[in-house]
Tab-separated table of C-alpha atoms in Angstrom:
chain	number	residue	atom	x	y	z
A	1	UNK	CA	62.184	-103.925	-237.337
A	2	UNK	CA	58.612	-103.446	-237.384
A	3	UNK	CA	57.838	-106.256	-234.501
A	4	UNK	CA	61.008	-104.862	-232.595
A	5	UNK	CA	59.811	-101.074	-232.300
A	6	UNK	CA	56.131	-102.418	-231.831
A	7	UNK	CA	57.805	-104.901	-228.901
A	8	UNK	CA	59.961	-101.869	-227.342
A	9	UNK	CA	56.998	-99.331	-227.305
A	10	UNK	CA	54.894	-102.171	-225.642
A	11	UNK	CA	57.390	-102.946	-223.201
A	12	UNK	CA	58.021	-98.763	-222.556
A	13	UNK	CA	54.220	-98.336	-221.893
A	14	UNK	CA	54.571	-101.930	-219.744
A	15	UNK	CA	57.242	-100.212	-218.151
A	16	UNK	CA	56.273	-96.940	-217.329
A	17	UNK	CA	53.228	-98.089	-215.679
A	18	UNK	CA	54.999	-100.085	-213.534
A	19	UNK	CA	57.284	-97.035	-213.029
A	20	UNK	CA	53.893	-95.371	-212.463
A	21	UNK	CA	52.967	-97.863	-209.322
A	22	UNK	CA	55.971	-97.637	-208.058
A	23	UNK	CA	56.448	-93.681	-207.863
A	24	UNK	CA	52.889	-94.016	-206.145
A	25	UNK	CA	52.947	-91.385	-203.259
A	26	UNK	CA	51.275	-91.991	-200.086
A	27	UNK	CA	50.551	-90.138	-196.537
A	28	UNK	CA	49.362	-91.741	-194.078
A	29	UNK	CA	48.003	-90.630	-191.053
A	30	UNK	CA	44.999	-90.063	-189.040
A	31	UNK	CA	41.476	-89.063	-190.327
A	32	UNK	CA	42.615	-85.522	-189.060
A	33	UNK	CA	44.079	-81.997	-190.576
A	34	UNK	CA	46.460	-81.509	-187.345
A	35	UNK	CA	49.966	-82.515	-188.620
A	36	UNK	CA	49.356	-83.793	-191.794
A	37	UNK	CA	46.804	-80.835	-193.092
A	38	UNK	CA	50.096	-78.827	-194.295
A	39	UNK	CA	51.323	-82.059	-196.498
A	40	UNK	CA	47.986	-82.880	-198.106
A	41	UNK	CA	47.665	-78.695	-198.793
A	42	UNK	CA	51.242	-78.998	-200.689
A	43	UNK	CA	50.359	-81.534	-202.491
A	44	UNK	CA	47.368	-79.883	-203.963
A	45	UNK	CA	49.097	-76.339	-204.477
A	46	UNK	CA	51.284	-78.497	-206.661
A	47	UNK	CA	48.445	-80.487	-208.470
A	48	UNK	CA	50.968	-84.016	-207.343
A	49	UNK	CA	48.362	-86.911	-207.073
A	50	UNK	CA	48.776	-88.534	-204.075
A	51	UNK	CA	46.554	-91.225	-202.021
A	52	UNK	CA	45.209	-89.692	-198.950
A	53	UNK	CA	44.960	-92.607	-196.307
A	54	UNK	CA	43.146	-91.809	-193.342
A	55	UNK	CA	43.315	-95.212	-191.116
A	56	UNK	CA	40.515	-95.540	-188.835
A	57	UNK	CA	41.636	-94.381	-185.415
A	58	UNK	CA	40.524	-98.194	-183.943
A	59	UNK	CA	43.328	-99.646	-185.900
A	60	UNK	CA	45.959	-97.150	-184.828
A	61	UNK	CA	47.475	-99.672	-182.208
A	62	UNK	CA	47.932	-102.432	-184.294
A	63	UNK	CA	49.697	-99.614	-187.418
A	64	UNK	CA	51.398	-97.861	-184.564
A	65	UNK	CA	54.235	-100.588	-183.573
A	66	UNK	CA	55.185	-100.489	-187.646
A	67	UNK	CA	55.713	-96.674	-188.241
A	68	UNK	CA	59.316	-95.140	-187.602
A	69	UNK	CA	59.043	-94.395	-183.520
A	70	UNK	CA	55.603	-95.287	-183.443
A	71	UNK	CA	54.376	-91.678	-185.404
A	72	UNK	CA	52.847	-90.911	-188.443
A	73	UNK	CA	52.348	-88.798	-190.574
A	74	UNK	CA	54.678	-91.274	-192.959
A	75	UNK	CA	55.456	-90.528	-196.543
A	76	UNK	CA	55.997	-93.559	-198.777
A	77	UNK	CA	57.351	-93.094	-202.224
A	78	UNK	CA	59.081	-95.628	-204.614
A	79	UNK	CA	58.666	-97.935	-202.031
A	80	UNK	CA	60.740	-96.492	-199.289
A	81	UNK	CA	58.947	-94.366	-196.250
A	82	UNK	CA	59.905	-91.582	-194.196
A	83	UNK	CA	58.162	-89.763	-191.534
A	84	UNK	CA	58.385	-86.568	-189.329
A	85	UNK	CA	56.080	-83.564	-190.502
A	86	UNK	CA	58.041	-80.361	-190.847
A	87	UNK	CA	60.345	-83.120	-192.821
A	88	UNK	CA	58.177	-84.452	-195.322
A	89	UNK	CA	56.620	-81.209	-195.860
A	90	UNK	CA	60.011	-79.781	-196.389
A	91	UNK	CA	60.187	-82.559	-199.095
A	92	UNK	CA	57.049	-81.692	-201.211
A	93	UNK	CA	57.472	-77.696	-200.409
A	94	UNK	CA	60.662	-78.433	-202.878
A	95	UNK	CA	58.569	-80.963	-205.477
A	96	UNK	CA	56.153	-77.858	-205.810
A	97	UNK	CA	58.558	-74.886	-205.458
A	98	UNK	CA	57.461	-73.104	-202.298
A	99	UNK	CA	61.365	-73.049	-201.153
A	100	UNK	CA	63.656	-69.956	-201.117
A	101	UNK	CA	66.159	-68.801	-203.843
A	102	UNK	CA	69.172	-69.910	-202.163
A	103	UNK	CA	70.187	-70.960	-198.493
A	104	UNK	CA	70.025	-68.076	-196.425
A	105	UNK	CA	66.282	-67.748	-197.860
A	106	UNK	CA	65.839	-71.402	-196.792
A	107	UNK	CA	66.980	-71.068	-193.074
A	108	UNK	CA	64.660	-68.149	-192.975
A	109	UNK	CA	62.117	-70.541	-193.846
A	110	UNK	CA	63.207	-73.472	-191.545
A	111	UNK	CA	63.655	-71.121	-188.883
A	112	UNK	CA	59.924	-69.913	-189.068
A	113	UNK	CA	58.641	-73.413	-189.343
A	114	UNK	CA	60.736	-74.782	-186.576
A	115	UNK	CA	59.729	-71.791	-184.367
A	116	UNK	CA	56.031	-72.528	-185.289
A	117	UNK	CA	56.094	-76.289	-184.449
A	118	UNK	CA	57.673	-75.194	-181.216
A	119	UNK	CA	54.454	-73.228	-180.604
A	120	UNK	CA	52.491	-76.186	-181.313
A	121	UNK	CA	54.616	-78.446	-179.095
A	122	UNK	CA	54.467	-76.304	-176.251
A	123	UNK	CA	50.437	-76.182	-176.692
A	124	UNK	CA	50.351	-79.906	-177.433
A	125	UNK	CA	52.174	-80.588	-174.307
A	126	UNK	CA	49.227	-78.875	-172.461
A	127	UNK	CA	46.393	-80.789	-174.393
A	128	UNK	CA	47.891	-84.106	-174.564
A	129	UNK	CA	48.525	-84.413	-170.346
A	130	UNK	CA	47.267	-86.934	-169.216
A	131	UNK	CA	48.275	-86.192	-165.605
A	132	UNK	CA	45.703	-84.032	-164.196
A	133	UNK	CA	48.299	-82.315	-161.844
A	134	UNK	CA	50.556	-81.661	-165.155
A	135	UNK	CA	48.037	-80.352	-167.424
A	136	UNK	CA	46.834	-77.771	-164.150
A	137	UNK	CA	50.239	-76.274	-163.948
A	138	UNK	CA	50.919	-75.780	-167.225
A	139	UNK	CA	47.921	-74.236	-167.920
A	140	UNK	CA	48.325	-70.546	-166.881
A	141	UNK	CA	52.076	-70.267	-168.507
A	142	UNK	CA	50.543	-71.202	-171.430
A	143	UNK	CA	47.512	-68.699	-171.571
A	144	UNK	CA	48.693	-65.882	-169.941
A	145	UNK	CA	52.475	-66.298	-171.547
A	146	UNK	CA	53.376	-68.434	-174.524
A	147	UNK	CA	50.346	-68.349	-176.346
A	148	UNK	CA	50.659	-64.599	-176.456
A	149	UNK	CA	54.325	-63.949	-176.716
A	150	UNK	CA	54.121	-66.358	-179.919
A	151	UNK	CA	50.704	-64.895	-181.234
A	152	UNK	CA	52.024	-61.250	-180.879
A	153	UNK	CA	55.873	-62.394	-182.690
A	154	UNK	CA	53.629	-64.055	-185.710
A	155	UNK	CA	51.448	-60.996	-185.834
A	156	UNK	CA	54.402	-58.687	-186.207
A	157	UNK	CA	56.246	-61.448	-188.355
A	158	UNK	CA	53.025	-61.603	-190.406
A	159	UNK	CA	52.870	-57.554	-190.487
A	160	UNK	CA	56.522	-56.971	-191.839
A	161	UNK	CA	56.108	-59.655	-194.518
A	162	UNK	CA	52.878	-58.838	-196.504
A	163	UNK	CA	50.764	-61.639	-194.942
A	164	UNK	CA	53.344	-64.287	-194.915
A	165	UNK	CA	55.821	-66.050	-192.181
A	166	UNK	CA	58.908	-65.465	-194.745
A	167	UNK	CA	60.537	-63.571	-197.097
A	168	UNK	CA	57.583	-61.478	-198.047
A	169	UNK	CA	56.636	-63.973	-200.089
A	170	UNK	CA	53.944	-67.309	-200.551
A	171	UNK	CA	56.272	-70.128	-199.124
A	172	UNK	CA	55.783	-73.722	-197.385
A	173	UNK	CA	56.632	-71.970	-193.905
A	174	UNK	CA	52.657	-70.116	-194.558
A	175	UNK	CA	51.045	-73.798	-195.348
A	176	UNK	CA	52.935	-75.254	-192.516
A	177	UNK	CA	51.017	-72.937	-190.176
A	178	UNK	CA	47.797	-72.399	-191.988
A	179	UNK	CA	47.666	-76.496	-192.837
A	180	UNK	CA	47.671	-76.496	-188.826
A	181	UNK	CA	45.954	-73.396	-187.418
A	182	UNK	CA	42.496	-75.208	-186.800
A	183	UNK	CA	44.544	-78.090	-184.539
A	184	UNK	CA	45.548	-75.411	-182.712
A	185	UNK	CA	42.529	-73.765	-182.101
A	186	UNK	CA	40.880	-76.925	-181.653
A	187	UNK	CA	43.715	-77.638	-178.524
A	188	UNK	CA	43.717	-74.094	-177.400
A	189	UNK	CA	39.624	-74.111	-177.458
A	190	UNK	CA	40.924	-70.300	-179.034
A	191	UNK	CA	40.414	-68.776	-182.001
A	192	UNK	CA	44.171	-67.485	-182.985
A	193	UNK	CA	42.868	-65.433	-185.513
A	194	UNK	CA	41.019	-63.580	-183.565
A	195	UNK	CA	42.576	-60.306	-182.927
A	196	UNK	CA	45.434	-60.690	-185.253
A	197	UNK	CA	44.590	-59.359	-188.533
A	198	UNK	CA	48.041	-59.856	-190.293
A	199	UNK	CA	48.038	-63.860	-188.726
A	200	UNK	CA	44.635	-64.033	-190.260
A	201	UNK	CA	46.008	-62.736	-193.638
A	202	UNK	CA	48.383	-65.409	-193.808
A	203	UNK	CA	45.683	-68.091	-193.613
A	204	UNK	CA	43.405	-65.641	-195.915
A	205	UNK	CA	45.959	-66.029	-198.256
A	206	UNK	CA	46.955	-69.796	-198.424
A	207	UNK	CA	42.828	-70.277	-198.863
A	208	UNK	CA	42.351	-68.049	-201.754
A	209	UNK	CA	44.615	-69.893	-204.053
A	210	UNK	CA	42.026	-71.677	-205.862
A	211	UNK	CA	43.508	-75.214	-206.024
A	212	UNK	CA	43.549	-74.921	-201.758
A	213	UNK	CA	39.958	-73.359	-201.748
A	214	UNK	CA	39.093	-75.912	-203.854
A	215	UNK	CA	40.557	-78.181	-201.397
A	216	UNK	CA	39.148	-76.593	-198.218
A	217	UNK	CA	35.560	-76.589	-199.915
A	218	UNK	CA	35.626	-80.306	-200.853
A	219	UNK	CA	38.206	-81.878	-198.189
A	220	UNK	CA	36.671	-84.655	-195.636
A	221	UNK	CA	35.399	-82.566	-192.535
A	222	UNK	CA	36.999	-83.313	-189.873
A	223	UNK	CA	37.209	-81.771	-186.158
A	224	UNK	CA	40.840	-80.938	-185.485
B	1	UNK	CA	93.913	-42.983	-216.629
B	2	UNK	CA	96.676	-44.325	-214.092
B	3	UNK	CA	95.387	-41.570	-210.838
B	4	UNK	CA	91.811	-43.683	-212.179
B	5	UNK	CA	93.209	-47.443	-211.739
B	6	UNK	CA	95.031	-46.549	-208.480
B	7	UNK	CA	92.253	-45.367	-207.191
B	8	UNK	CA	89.869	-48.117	-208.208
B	9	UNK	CA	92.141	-50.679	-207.038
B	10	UNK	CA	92.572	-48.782	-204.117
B	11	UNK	CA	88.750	-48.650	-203.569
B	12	UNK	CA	88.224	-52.446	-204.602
B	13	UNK	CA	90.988	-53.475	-201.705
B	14	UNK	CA	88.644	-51.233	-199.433
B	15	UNK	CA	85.513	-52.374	-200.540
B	16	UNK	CA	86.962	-56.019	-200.340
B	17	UNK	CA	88.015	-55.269	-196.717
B	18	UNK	CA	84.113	-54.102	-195.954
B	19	UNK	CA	82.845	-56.891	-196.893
B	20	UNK	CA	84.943	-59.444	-195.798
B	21	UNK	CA	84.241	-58.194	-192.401
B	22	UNK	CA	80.282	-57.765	-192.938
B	23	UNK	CA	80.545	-61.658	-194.617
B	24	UNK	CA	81.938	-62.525	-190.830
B	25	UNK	CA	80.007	-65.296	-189.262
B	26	UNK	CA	79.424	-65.348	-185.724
B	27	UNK	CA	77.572	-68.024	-183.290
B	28	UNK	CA	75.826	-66.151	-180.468
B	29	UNK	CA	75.047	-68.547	-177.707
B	30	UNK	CA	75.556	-69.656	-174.139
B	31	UNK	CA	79.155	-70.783	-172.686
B	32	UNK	CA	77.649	-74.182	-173.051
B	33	UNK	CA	78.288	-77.015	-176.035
B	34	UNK	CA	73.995	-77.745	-175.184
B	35	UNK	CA	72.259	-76.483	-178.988
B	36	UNK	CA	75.496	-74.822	-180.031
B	37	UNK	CA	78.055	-77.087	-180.371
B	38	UNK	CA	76.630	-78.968	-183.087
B	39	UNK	CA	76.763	-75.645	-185.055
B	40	UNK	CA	80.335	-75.436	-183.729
B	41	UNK	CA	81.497	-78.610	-184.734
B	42	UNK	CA	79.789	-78.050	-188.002
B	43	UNK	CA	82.297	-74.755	-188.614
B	44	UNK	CA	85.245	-77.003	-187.481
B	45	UNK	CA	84.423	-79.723	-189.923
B	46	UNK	CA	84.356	-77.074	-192.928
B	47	UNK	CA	87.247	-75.260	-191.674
B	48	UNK	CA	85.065	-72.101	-191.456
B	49	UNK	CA	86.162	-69.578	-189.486
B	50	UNK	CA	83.266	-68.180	-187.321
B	51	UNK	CA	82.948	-65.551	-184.282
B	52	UNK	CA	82.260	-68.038	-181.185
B	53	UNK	CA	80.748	-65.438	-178.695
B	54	UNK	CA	79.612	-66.811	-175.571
B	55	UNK	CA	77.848	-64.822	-173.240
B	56	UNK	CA	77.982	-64.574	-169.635
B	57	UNK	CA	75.183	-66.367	-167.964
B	58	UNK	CA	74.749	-62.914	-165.876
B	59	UNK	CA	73.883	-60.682	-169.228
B	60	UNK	CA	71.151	-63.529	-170.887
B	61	UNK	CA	68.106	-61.343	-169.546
B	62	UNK	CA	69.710	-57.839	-171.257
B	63	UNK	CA	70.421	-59.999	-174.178
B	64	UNK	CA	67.200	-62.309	-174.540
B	65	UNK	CA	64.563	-59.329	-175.406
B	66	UNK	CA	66.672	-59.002	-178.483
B	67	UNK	CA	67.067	-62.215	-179.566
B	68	UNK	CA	64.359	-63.462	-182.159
B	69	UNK	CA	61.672	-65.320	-180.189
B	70	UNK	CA	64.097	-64.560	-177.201
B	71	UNK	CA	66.000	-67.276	-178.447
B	72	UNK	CA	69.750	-68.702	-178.442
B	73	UNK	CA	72.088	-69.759	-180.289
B	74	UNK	CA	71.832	-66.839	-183.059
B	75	UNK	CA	73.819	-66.907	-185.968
B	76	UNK	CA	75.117	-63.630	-188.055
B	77	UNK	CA	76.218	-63.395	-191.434
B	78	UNK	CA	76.100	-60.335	-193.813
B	79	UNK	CA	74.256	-58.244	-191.352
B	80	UNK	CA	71.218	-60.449	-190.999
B	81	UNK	CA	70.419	-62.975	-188.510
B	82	UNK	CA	68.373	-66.018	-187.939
B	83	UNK	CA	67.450	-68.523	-185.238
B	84	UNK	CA	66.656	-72.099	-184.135
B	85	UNK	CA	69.520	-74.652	-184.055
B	86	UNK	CA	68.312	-77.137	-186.287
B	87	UNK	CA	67.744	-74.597	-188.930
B	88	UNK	CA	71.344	-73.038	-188.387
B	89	UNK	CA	72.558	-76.518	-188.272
B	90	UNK	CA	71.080	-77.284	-191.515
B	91	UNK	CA	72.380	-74.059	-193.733
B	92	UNK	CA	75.986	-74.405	-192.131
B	93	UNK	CA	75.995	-78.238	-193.598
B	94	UNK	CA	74.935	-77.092	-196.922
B	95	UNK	CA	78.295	-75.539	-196.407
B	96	UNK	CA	80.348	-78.064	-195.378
B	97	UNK	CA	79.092	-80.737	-197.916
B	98	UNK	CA	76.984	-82.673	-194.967
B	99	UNK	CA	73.778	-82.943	-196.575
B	100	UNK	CA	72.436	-85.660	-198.973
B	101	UNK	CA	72.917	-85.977	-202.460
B	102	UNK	CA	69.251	-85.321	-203.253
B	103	UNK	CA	65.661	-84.452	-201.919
B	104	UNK	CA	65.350	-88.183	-200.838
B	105	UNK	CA	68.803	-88.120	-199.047
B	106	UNK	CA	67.913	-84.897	-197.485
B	107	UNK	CA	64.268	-86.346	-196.569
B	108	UNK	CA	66.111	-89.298	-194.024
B	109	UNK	CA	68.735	-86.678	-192.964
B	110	UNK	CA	66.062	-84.387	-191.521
B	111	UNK	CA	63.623	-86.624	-190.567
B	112	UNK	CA	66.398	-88.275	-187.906
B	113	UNK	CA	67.653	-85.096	-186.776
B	114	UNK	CA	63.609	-84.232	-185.880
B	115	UNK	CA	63.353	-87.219	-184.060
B	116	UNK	CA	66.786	-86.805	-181.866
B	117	UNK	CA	65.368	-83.039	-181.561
B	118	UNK	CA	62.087	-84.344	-180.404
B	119	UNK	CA	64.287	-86.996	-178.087
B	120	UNK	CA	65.692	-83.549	-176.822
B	121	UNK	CA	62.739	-82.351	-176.315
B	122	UNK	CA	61.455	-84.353	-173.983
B	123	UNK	CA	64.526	-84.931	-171.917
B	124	UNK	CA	64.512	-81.058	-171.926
B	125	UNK	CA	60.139	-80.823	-170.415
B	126	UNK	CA	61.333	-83.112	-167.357
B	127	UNK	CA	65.239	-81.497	-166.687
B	128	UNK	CA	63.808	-77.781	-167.095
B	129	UNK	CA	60.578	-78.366	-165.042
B	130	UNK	CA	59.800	-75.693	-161.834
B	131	UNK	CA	57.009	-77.268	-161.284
B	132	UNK	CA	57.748	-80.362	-158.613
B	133	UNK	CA	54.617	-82.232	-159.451
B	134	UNK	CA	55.197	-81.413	-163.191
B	135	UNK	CA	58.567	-83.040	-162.261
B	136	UNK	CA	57.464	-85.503	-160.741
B	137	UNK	CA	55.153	-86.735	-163.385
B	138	UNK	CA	57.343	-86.796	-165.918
B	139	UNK	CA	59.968	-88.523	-164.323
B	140	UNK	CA	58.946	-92.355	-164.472
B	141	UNK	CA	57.769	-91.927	-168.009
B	142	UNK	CA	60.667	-90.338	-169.474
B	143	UNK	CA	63.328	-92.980	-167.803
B	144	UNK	CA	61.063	-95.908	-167.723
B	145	UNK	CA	59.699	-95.550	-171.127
B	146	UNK	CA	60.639	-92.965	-173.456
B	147	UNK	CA	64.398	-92.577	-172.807
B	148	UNK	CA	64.890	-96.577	-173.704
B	149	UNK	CA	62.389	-96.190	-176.303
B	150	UNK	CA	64.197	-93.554	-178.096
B	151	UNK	CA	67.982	-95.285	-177.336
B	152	UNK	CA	67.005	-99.214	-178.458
B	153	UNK	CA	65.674	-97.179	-181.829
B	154	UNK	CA	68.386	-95.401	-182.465
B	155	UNK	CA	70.969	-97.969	-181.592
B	156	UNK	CA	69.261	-100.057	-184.372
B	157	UNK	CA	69.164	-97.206	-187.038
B	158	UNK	CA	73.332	-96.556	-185.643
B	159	UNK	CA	73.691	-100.137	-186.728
B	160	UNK	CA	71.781	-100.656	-190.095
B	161	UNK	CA	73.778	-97.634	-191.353
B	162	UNK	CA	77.440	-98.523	-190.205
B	163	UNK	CA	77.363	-96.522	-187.226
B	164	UNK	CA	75.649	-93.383	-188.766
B	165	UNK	CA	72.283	-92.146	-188.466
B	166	UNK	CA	71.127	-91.773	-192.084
B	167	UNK	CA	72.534	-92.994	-195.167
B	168	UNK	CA	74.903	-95.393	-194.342
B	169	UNK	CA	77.613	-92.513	-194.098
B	170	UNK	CA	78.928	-89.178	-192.856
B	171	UNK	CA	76.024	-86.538	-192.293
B	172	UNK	CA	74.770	-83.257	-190.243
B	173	UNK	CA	72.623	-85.774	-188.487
B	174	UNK	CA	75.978	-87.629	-186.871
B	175	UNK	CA	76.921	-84.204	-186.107
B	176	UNK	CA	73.081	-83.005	-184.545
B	177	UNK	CA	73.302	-85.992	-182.270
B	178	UNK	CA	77.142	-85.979	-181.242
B	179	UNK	CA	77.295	-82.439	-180.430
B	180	UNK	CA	74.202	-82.543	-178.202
B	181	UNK	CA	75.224	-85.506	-176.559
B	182	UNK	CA	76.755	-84.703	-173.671
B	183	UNK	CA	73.934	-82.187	-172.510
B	184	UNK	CA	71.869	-85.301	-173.108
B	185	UNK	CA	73.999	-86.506	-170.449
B	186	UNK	CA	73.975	-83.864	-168.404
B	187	UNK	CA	69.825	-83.519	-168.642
B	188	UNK	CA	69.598	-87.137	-167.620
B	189	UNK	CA	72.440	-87.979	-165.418
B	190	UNK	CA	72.771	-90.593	-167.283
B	191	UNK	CA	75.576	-92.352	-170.093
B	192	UNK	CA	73.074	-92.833	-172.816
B	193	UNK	CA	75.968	-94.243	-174.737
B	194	UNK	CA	76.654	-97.122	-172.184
B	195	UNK	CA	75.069	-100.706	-173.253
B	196	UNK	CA	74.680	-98.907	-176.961
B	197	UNK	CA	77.697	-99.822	-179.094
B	198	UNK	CA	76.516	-98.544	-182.463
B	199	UNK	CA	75.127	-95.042	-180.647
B	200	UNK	CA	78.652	-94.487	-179.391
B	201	UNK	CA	80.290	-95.566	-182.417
B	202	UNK	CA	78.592	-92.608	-183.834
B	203	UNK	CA	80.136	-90.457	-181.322
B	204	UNK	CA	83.519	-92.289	-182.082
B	205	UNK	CA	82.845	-91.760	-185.816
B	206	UNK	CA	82.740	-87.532	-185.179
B	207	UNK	CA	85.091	-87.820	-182.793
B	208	UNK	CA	87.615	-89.081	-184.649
B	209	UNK	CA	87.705	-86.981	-187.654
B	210	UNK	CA	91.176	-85.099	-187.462
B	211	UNK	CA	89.675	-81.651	-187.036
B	212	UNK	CA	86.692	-82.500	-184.644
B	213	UNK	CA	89.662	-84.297	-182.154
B	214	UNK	CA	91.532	-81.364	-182.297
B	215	UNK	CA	88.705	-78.901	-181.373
B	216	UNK	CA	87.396	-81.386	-178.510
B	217	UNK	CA	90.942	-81.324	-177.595
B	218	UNK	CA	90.569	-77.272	-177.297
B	219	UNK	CA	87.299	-76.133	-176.790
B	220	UNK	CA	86.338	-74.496	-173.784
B	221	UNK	CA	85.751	-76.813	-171.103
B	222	UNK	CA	81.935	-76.558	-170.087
B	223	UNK	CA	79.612	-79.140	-167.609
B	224	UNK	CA	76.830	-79.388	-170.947
């Protein structure tokens, strides 16, 4: 009996390190906060280890032809992978319990997110043209329209909800923007804060919880 | 004590009445299936009744100020409201039983429907340009590259899952893509189901469900 428990406890420690490996979570994606700043700032609101792979960008054409439609972020856990950002940070928002209280509460939140990512599409658009006649036209719409019609819906968004993008209330929809709010400067060449007190209390704070201003304080630097 | 119970009943059946009128759902959107009749088809599936206003093309600009983000299709329920079509999609599958069977499940589910949204998205830059060099620009690379890019993918992920898009089965992601499909069309001017067998067996799949052939049967007839 002895040599049986002994064998079984070996073979449950064996086992759950295995089970360890296996449940292994990575991201991958570029050496960059833009999309997958909100993921990595979930995972450490939660305290959920997680390896942080940041491929060199000079290897990104030979990775690129092996992620699901050529994009990353990508997730991998228990040895299956998914990608698309607002989807695995939908994912880890429920791991860590930034979600609502039932599903009205959570189409508030998708609603938000999608309606932010929208913003950053329509910027991305812009910054990513690589036709010089493209990138000319859609210049002023963006400036003198859509960047403020979205700035000035956040800000009032922002305003009614305590310094938060849903439910008056810390959820994943205020990472998803504040995880990304530097890309978007960095693309806009603006400063979105600027001018928008109740935006800038959203971000404020997302970076005074101290496991993210822990985070902020010790993540790699990066540009965008 | 039986004035009391009269009257309580009599208040109940009142109160009853109230709110079964303030639980009505209604779809705000445009007299087109475009974003909305996903949504729609969704209701069909689950047998929920649902308020199917479609506006007249003529009062959008009285209407759009009011919408959230000036956005379409809106969905009521209870007095509040919320936006974006994926998101409404999303909450109405919960409904209808559509949605995985865990956070995994749910994971693939919305990771798909982001990446036929993103498809969208793209068709939707080029179709909705007023720009003619914008146009112009985006032409070749949407029909050249991305449009065949998107299709050979998702003809291969229609045929690893039994002519599904996630899961191997029935989902809201079957229903994001087949309700969309013929604005996809329309955008285009193109059959993106032609020379893609497991793409229109998803269609076929939907399509083919007793209460989704009756309502194609009977829905308004509209160009997208």
């Amino acid at each position: 009996m002895q040599n049986k428990k002994s064998s079984r406890n070996f073979s449950d420690t064996y086992l759950s390190k295995i089970k360890l490996k296996m449940s292994g979570i990575k991201l991958t994606y570029f050496p960059s906060k833009a999309l997958g700043e909100s993921i990595r700032m979930l995972f450490k609101y939660g305290n959920i280890e997680f390896e942080d792979y940041r491929f060199d960008r000079a290897i990104w054409p030979d990775i690129k032809p092996n992620m699901p439609f050529g994009q990353t972020p990508v997730l991998e856990e228990n040895g299956k992978i998914a990608h698309q950002s607002v989807a695995i940070a939908r994912y880890i928002a429920k791991k860590v319990k930034l979600v609502g209280n039932n599903d009205w509460e959570d189409l508030e939140i998708d609603a938000i997110v999608d309606t932010i990512n929208d913003f950053r599409g329509k910027i991305a658009s812009y910054h990513y043209a690589t036709d010089n006649a493209v990138k000319e036209a859609l210049k002023e719409p963006l400036f003198k329209q859509i960047i403020p019609f979205y700035l000035d819906k956040l800000e009032e968004i922002a305003k009614n909800n305590n310094g938060h993008f849903a439910l008056g209330r810390l959820t994943w929809a205020d990472f998803y923007f504040v995880g990304m709010h530097e890309y978007l400067n960095f693309m806009t060449g603006m400063n979105l804060l600027e001018d928008h007190p109740n935006i800038a209390k959203v971000v404020e704070n997302v970076f005074s919880i101290p496991s993210i201003k822990t985070w902020v304080e010790t993540r790699p630097v990066t540009e965008a």
